[in-house]
Amino acid sequence: MPARRPYHHGNLRRALLDAALATLEQSGDVTALTMQHIARRAGVSSGAPYHHFQDKAELLAALATEGFEQLIAALASSLAGAPTPRDRVAGFARIYLEFAAAHAAHYRVMFLPDIGDRRRFAALHDAADRGLQLLVRTLADAHPGASPDRLLTRAVTLWSTCHGFAWLRLEGVIANMPVLPDLARVEAAVLTELADAAMRPLPADTPAR
């Protein structure tokens, strides 16, 4: 039996997360990811992961939290340099789609129902909520005077559209539609449509006649 690779105990948690990410980057199959497989890939005993994660769901939640934190950082950086509200909305959508493509392994676990327990995985849902609130604030700049409920509804609509396109692209569905033009052109058109839709007046900020 080959000797296990040595590791520094203080880095074990990171090694396990990296092993899970590497597996997802290769297969994309979250259901096939097991704690035993992650341990083997990290070069540790089958029981070692349980020193840091109670179960697979807890490990997935850690990856998802990390994904949301990275996404929020990228969004905040992009929004800070955008000159107009429309530019900020378009930038939000663009960065979101770029993140989903560049960090597919993280993105695959960020919305799993397995980690939907808001109490158990509070850090994850706090990060997700901060992402949504960042979009709400971006829309508030474009729609001064709009009610919080209206802004939240539009934010969820925009986020849902971004997520739908990102997921269809990630799964190869869009690329497998011969009736569509070049994927880059489709994405550019989607970004334009999203920005235009986000800027449409909300009932609370429609000028009175």
PDB file of C-alpha atoms in Angstrom:
ATOM      1  CA  MET A   1       0.000   0.000   0.000  1.00  0.00           C
ATOM      2  CA  PRO A   2       1.501   3.370  -0.954  1.00  0.00           C
ATOM      3  CA  ALA A   3       2.346   5.690   1.912  1.00  0.00           C
ATOM      4  CA  ARG A   4       0.019   8.610   2.442  1.00  0.00           C
ATOM      5  CA  ARG A   5       1.362  12.019   1.582  1.00  0.00           C
ATOM      6  CA  PRO A   6       2.348  13.967   4.700  1.00  0.00           C
ATOM      7  CA  TYR A   7       0.361  17.062   5.532  1.00  0.00           C
ATOM      8  CA  HIS A   8       0.455  19.830   8.075  1.00  0.00           C
ATOM      9  CA  HIS A   9      -2.448  19.456  10.470  1.00  0.00           C
ATOM     10  CA  GLY A  10      -3.113  23.176  10.436  1.00  0.00           C
ATOM     11  CA  ASN A  11      -3.706  23.039   6.686  1.00  0.00           C
ATOM     12  CA  LEU A  12      -5.933  19.976   6.667  1.00  0.00           C
ATOM     13  CA  ARG A  13      -9.180  21.919   6.345  1.00  0.00           C
ATOM     14  CA  ARG A  14      -7.874  23.789   3.310  1.00  0.00           C
ATOM     15  CA  ALA A  15      -6.499  20.582   1.824  1.00  0.00           C
ATOM     16  CA  LEU A  16      -9.903  18.926   2.120  1.00  0.00           C
ATOM     17  CA  LEU A  17     -11.672  21.860   0.493  1.00  0.00           C
ATOM     18  CA  ASP A  18      -9.128  21.921  -2.317  1.00  0.00           C
ATOM     19  CA  ALA A  19      -9.538  18.175  -2.823  1.00  0.00           C
ATOM     20  CA  ALA A  20     -13.310  18.612  -3.121  1.00  0.00           C
ATOM     21  CA  LEU A  21     -12.882  21.503  -5.565  1.00  0.00           C
ATOM     22  CA  ALA A  22     -10.446  19.523  -7.710  1.00  0.00           C
ATOM     23  CA  THR A  23     -12.875  16.618  -7.870  1.00  0.00           C
ATOM     24  CA  LEU A  24     -15.760  18.873  -8.865  1.00  0.00           C
ATOM     25  CA  GLU A  25     -13.624  20.579 -11.502  1.00  0.00           C
ATOM     26  CA  GLN A  26     -12.950  17.196 -13.066  1.00  0.00           C
ATOM     27  CA  SER A  27     -16.373  15.570 -12.870  1.00  0.00           C
ATOM     28  CA  GLY A  28     -18.897  18.285 -12.019  1.00  0.00           C
ATOM     29  CA  ASP A  29     -20.878  15.613 -10.171  1.00  0.00           C
ATOM     30  CA  VAL A  30     -21.696  16.744  -6.644  1.00  0.00           C
ATOM     31  CA  THR A  31     -23.603  13.544  -5.871  1.00  0.00           C
ATOM     32  CA  ALA A  32     -20.484  11.441  -6.474  1.00  0.00           C
ATOM     33  CA  LEU A  33     -18.426  13.497  -4.041  1.00  0.00           C
ATOM     34  CA  THR A  34     -17.951  11.559  -0.791  1.00  0.00           C
ATOM     35  CA  MET A  35     -15.949  12.208   2.349  1.00  0.00           C
ATOM     36  CA  GLN A  36     -13.941   9.053   1.668  1.00  0.00           C
ATOM     37  CA  HIS A  37     -13.028  10.212  -1.817  1.00  0.00           C
ATOM     38  CA  ILE A  38     -12.049  13.641  -0.516  1.00  0.00           C
ATOM     39  CA  ALA A  39      -9.850  12.038   2.150  1.00  0.00           C
ATOM     40  CA  ARG A  40      -8.101   9.854  -0.407  1.00  0.00           C
ATOM     41  CA  ARG A  41      -7.509  12.808  -2.690  1.00  0.00           C
ATOM     42  CA  ALA A  42      -6.093  14.857   0.179  1.00  0.00           C
ATOM     43  CA  GLY A  43      -3.863  11.940   1.175  1.00  0.00           C
ATOM     44  CA  VAL A  44      -5.281  11.458   4.665  1.00  0.00           C
ATOM     45  CA  SER A  45      -7.176   8.766   6.542  1.00  0.00           C
ATOM     46  CA  SER A  46     -10.883   8.274   5.928  1.00  0.00           C
ATOM     47  CA  GLY A  47     -11.656   9.653   9.370  1.00  0.00           C
ATOM     48  CA  ALA A  48      -9.528  12.783   9.078  1.00  0.00           C
ATOM     49  CA  PRO A  49     -12.159  14.990   7.376  1.00  0.00           C
ATOM     50  CA  TYR A  50     -14.465  14.593  10.372  1.00  0.00           C
ATOM     51  CA  HIS A  51     -12.036  16.573  12.517  1.00  0.00           C
ATOM     52  CA  HIS A  52     -13.132  19.631  10.526  1.00  0.00           C
ATOM     53  CA  PHE A  53     -16.519  18.765   9.014  1.00  0.00           C
ATOM     54  CA  GLN A  54     -19.363  16.910  10.665  1.00  0.00           C
ATOM     55  CA  ASP A  55     -20.525  15.537   7.329  1.00  0.00           C
ATOM     56  CA  LYS A  56     -20.523  16.167   3.583  1.00  0.00           C
ATOM     57  CA  ALA A  57     -23.194  18.858   3.869  1.00  0.00           C
ATOM     58  CA  GLU A  58     -20.999  20.868   6.226  1.00  0.00           C
ATOM     59  CA  LEU A  59     -18.077  20.652   3.809  1.00  0.00           C
ATOM     60  CA  LEU A  60     -20.288  21.715   0.907  1.00  0.00           C
ATOM     61  CA  ALA A  61     -21.576  24.636   2.960  1.00  0.00           C
ATOM     62  CA  ALA A  62     -17.991  25.756   3.588  1.00  0.00           C
ATOM     63  CA  LEU A  63     -17.282  25.661  -0.140  1.00  0.00           C
ATOM     64  CA  ALA A  64     -20.502  27.528  -0.901  1.00  0.00           C
ATOM     65  CA  THR A  65     -19.713  30.200   1.691  1.00  0.00           C
ATOM     66  CA  GLU A  66     -16.275  30.622   0.171  1.00  0.00           C
ATOM     67  CA  GLY A  67     -17.868  30.957  -3.265  1.00  0.00           C
ATOM     68  CA  PHE A  68     -20.276  33.665  -2.159  1.00  0.00           C
ATOM     69  CA  GLU A  69     -17.495  35.584  -0.411  1.00  0.00           C
ATOM     70  CA  GLN A  70     -15.383  35.510  -3.574  1.00  0.00           C
ATOM     71  CA  LEU A  71     -18.342  36.542  -5.719  1.00  0.00           C
ATOM     72  CA  ILE A  72     -19.240  39.448  -3.431  1.00  0.00           C
ATOM     73  CA  ALA A  73     -15.629  40.684  -3.442  1.00  0.00           C
ATOM     74  CA  ALA A  74     -15.541  40.593  -7.243  1.00  0.00           C
ATOM     75  CA  LEU A  75     -18.895  42.367  -7.510  1.00  0.00           C
ATOM     76  CA  ALA A  76     -17.959  45.090  -5.021  1.00  0.00           C
ATOM     77  CA  SER A  77     -14.724  45.784  -6.868  1.00  0.00           C
ATOM     78  CA  SER A  78     -16.508  46.043 -10.213  1.00  0.00           C
ATOM     79  CA  LEU A  79     -19.338  48.226  -8.927  1.00  0.00           C
ATOM     80  CA  ALA A  80     -16.937  50.687  -7.314  1.00  0.00           C
ATOM     81  CA  GLY A  81     -15.550  51.670 -10.708  1.00  0.00           C
ATOM     82  CA  ALA A  82     -18.828  51.942 -12.639  1.00  0.00           C
ATOM     83  CA  PRO A  83     -19.839  55.556 -13.406  1.00  0.00           C
ATOM     84  CA  THR A  84     -23.636  55.220 -13.791  1.00  0.00           C
ATOM     85  CA  PRO A  85     -26.410  53.125 -12.224  1.00  0.00           C
ATOM     86  CA  ARG A  86     -26.946  51.288 -15.507  1.00  0.00           C
ATOM     87  CA  ASP A  87     -23.233  50.540 -15.756  1.00  0.00           C
ATOM     88  CA  ARG A  88     -23.318  49.157 -12.225  1.00  0.00           C
ATOM     89  CA  VAL A  89     -26.264  46.880 -12.996  1.00  0.00           C
ATOM     90  CA  ALA A  90     -24.626  45.678 -16.203  1.00  0.00           C
ATOM     91  CA  GLY A  91     -21.367  45.174 -14.326  1.00  0.00           C
ATOM     92  CA  PHE A  92     -23.132  43.140 -11.668  1.00  0.00           C
ATOM     93  CA  ALA A  93     -24.580  40.799 -14.283  1.00  0.00           C
ATOM     94  CA  ARG A  94     -21.306  40.546 -16.189  1.00  0.00           C
ATOM     95  CA  ILE A  95     -19.216  39.736 -13.113  1.00  0.00           C
ATOM     96  CA  TYR A  96     -21.818  37.228 -11.960  1.00  0.00           C
ATOM     97  CA  LEU A  97     -21.681  35.316 -15.254  1.00  0.00           C
ATOM     98  CA  GLU A  98     -17.900  35.523 -15.376  1.00  0.00           C
ATOM     99  CA  PHE A  99     -17.666  34.133 -11.856  1.00  0.00           C
ATOM    100  CA  ALA A 100     -19.984  31.220 -12.623  1.00  0.00           C
ATOM    101  CA  ALA A 101     -17.831  30.294 -15.628  1.00  0.00           C
ATOM    102  CA  ALA A 102     -14.448  30.760 -13.965  1.00  0.00           C
ATOM    103  CA  HIS A 103     -15.377  29.161 -10.634  1.00  0.00           C
ATOM    104  CA  ALA A 104     -17.686  26.377 -11.775  1.00  0.00           C
ATOM    105  CA  ALA A 105     -16.753  24.051  -8.909  1.00  0.00           C
ATOM    106  CA  HIS A 106     -17.761  26.635  -6.317  1.00  0.00           C
ATOM    107  CA  TYR A 107     -20.826  27.662  -8.287  1.00  0.00           C
ATOM    108  CA  ARG A 108     -22.130  24.092  -8.473  1.00  0.00           C
ATOM    109  CA  VAL A 109     -22.485  23.919  -4.700  1.00  0.00           C
ATOM    110  CA  MET A 110     -23.624  27.458  -3.871  1.00  0.00           C
ATOM    111  CA  PHE A 111     -27.339  26.780  -4.357  1.00  0.00           C
ATOM    112  CA  LEU A 112     -27.675  23.135  -3.351  1.00  0.00           C
ATOM    113  CA  PRO A 113     -30.811  22.183  -1.387  1.00  0.00           C
ATOM    114  CA  ASP A 114     -28.580  20.015   0.823  1.00  0.00           C
ATOM    115  CA  ILE A 115     -27.284  23.172   2.496  1.00  0.00           C
ATOM    116  CA  GLY A 116     -30.543  25.081   2.678  1.00  0.00           C
ATOM    117  CA  ASP A 117     -30.814  24.997   6.485  1.00  0.00           C
ATOM    118  CA  ARG A 118     -30.434  28.658   7.416  1.00  0.00           C
ATOM    119  CA  ARG A 119     -29.843  27.915  11.094  1.00  0.00           C
ATOM    120  CA  ARG A 120     -27.214  25.228  10.664  1.00  0.00           C
ATOM    121  CA  PHE A 121     -25.405  27.013   7.837  1.00  0.00           C
ATOM    122  CA  ALA A 122     -25.882  30.570   9.033  1.00  0.00           C
ATOM    123  CA  ALA A 123     -22.561  31.842   7.666  1.00  0.00           C
ATOM    124  CA  LEU A 124     -23.445  30.627   4.182  1.00  0.00           C
ATOM    125  CA  HIS A 125     -26.863  32.245   4.152  1.00  0.00           C
ATOM    126  CA  ASP A 126     -25.492  35.456   5.613  1.00  0.00           C
ATOM    127  CA  ALA A 127     -23.051  35.617   2.682  1.00  0.00           C
ATOM    128  CA  ALA A 128     -25.823  34.885   0.171  1.00  0.00           C
ATOM    129  CA  ASP A 129     -28.032  37.557   1.753  1.00  0.00           C
ATOM    130  CA  ARG A 130     -25.202  40.097   1.513  1.00  0.00           C
ATOM    131  CA  GLY A 131     -24.902  39.334  -2.185  1.00  0.00           C
ATOM    132  CA  LEU A 132     -28.591  39.987  -2.679  1.00  0.00           C
ATOM    133  CA  GLN A 133     -28.472  43.193  -0.637  1.00  0.00           C
ATOM    134  CA  LEU A 134     -25.559  44.413  -2.754  1.00  0.00           C
ATOM    135  CA  LEU A 135     -27.779  44.056  -5.801  1.00  0.00           C
ATOM    136  CA  VAL A 136     -30.678  45.785  -4.011  1.00  0.00           C
ATOM    137  CA  ARG A 137     -28.432  48.772  -3.220  1.00  0.00           C
ATOM    138  CA  THR A 138     -27.260  48.854  -6.826  1.00  0.00           C
ATOM    139  CA  LEU A 139     -30.854  48.994  -8.012  1.00  0.00           C
ATOM    140  CA  ALA A 140     -31.739  51.618  -5.403  1.00  0.00           C
ATOM    141  CA  ASP A 141     -29.228  53.968  -7.051  1.00  0.00           C
ATOM    142  CA  ALA A 142     -31.097  53.496 -10.314  1.00  0.00           C
ATOM    143  CA  HIS A 143     -34.547  53.887  -8.752  1.00  0.00           C
ATOM    144  CA  PRO A 144     -34.484  56.544  -6.030  1.00  0.00           C
ATOM    145  CA  GLY A 145     -37.707  56.561  -4.054  1.00  0.00           C
ATOM    146  CA  ALA A 146     -38.667  52.994  -4.921  1.00  0.00           C
ATOM    147  CA  SER A 147     -39.994  50.934  -2.033  1.00  0.00           C
ATOM    148  CA  PRO A 148     -37.762  48.241  -0.484  1.00  0.00           C
ATOM    149  CA  ASP A 149     -40.220  45.542  -1.552  1.00  0.00           C
ATOM    150  CA  ARG A 150     -40.158  46.698  -5.177  1.00  0.00           C
ATOM    151  CA  LEU A 151     -36.371  46.811  -5.175  1.00  0.00           C
ATOM    152  CA  LEU A 152     -36.102  43.373  -3.607  1.00  0.00           C
ATOM    153  CA  THR A 153     -38.505  41.863  -6.124  1.00  0.00           C
ATOM    154  CA  ARG A 154     -36.564  43.300  -9.041  1.00  0.00           C
ATOM    155  CA  ALA A 155     -33.281  42.162  -7.489  1.00  0.00           C
ATOM    156  CA  VAL A 156     -34.573  38.597  -7.181  1.00  0.00           C
ATOM    157  CA  THR A 157     -35.800  38.735 -10.778  1.00  0.00           C
ATOM    158  CA  LEU A 158     -32.409  39.919 -12.026  1.00  0.00           C
ATOM    159  CA  TRP A 159     -30.505  37.394  -9.905  1.00  0.00           C
ATOM    160  CA  SER A 160     -32.783  34.569 -11.066  1.00  0.00           C
ATOM    161  CA  THR A 161     -32.181  35.463 -14.709  1.00  0.00           C
ATOM    162  CA  CYS A 162     -28.403  35.592 -14.195  1.00  0.00           C
ATOM    163  CA  HIS A 163     -28.469  32.273 -12.388  1.00  0.00           C
ATOM    164  CA  GLY A 164     -30.640  30.641 -15.038  1.00  0.00           C
ATOM    165  CA  PHE A 165     -28.342  31.674 -17.869  1.00  0.00           C
ATOM    166  CA  ALA A 166     -25.211  30.783 -15.889  1.00  0.00           C
ATOM    167  CA  TRP A 167     -26.547  27.328 -15.054  1.00  0.00           C
ATOM    168  CA  LEU A 168     -27.748  26.542 -18.588  1.00  0.00           C
ATOM    169  CA  ARG A 169     -24.339  27.563 -19.903  1.00  0.00           C
ATOM    170  CA  LEU A 170     -22.506  25.591 -17.217  1.00  0.00           C
ATOM    171  CA  GLU A 171     -24.462  22.453 -18.070  1.00  0.00           C
ATOM    172  CA  GLY A 172     -23.800  22.897 -21.789  1.00  0.00           C
ATOM    173  CA  VAL A 173     -27.466  23.345 -22.630  1.00  0.00           C
ATOM    174  CA  ILE A 174     -27.091  26.663 -24.450  1.00  0.00           C
ATOM    175  CA  ALA A 175     -23.999  25.550 -26.348  1.00  0.00           C
ATOM    176  CA  ASN A 176     -25.995  22.531 -27.566  1.00  0.00           C
ATOM    177  CA  MET A 177     -28.685  24.681 -29.229  1.00  0.00           C
ATOM    178  CA  PRO A 178     -27.707  24.989 -32.910  1.00  0.00           C
ATOM    179  CA  VAL A 179     -30.402  27.622 -33.515  1.00  0.00           C
ATOM    180  CA  LEU A 180     -28.540  30.101 -31.305  1.00  0.00           C
ATOM    181  CA  PRO A 181     -25.723  32.330 -32.576  1.00  0.00           C
ATOM    182  CA  ASP A 182     -22.222  32.347 -31.113  1.00  0.00           C
ATOM    183  CA  LEU A 183     -22.299  31.928 -27.326  1.00  0.00           C
ATOM    184  CA  ALA A 184     -20.347  35.134 -26.727  1.00  0.00           C
ATOM    185  CA  ARG A 185     -22.938  37.069 -28.746  1.00  0.00           C
ATOM    186  CA  VAL A 186     -25.753  35.451 -26.792  1.00  0.00           C
ATOM    187  CA  GLU A 187     -24.119  36.412 -23.504  1.00  0.00           C
ATOM    188  CA  ALA A 188     -23.606  40.010 -24.658  1.00  0.00           C
ATOM    189  CA  ALA A 189     -27.262  40.208 -25.653  1.00  0.00           C
ATOM    190  CA  VAL A 190     -28.343  38.751 -22.300  1.00  0.00           C
ATOM    191  CA  LEU A 191     -26.298  41.356 -20.436  1.00  0.00           C
ATOM    192  CA  THR A 192     -27.885  44.153 -22.454  1.00  0.00           C
ATOM    193  CA  GLU A 193     -31.388  42.774 -21.866  1.00  0.00           C
ATOM    194  CA  LEU A 194     -30.720  42.434 -18.135  1.00  0.00           C
ATOM    195  CA  ALA A 195     -29.465  45.998 -17.821  1.00  0.00           C
ATOM    196  CA  ASP A 196     -32.403  47.349 -19.832  1.00  0.00           C
ATOM    197  CA  ALA A 197     -34.900  45.374 -17.746  1.00  0.00           C
ATOM    198  CA  ALA A 198     -33.324  46.515 -14.495  1.00  0.00           C
ATOM    199  CA  MET A 199     -33.615  50.171 -15.522  1.00  0.00           C
ATOM    200  CA  ARG A 200     -37.303  50.052 -16.399  1.00  0.00           C
ATOM    201  CA  PRO A 201     -39.274  52.306 -14.051  1.00  0.00           C
ATOM    202  CA  LEU A 202     -40.705  50.750 -10.933  1.00  0.00           C
ATOM    203  CA  PRO A 203     -44.263  51.734  -9.960  1.00  0.00           C
ATOM    204  CA  ALA A 204     -43.021  53.856  -7.035  1.00  0.00           C
ATOM    205  CA  ASP A 205     -40.679  55.929  -9.206  1.00  0.00           C
ATOM    206  CA  THR A 206     -42.894  56.369 -12.279  1.00  0.00           C
ATOM    207  CA  PRO A 207     -43.367  60.130 -12.800  1.00  0.00           C
ATOM    208  CA  ALA A 208     -46.884  61.369 -12.169  1.00  0.00           C
ATOM    209  CA  ARG A 209     -48.776  62.645 -15.196  1.00  0.00           C
TER     210      ARG A 209
END
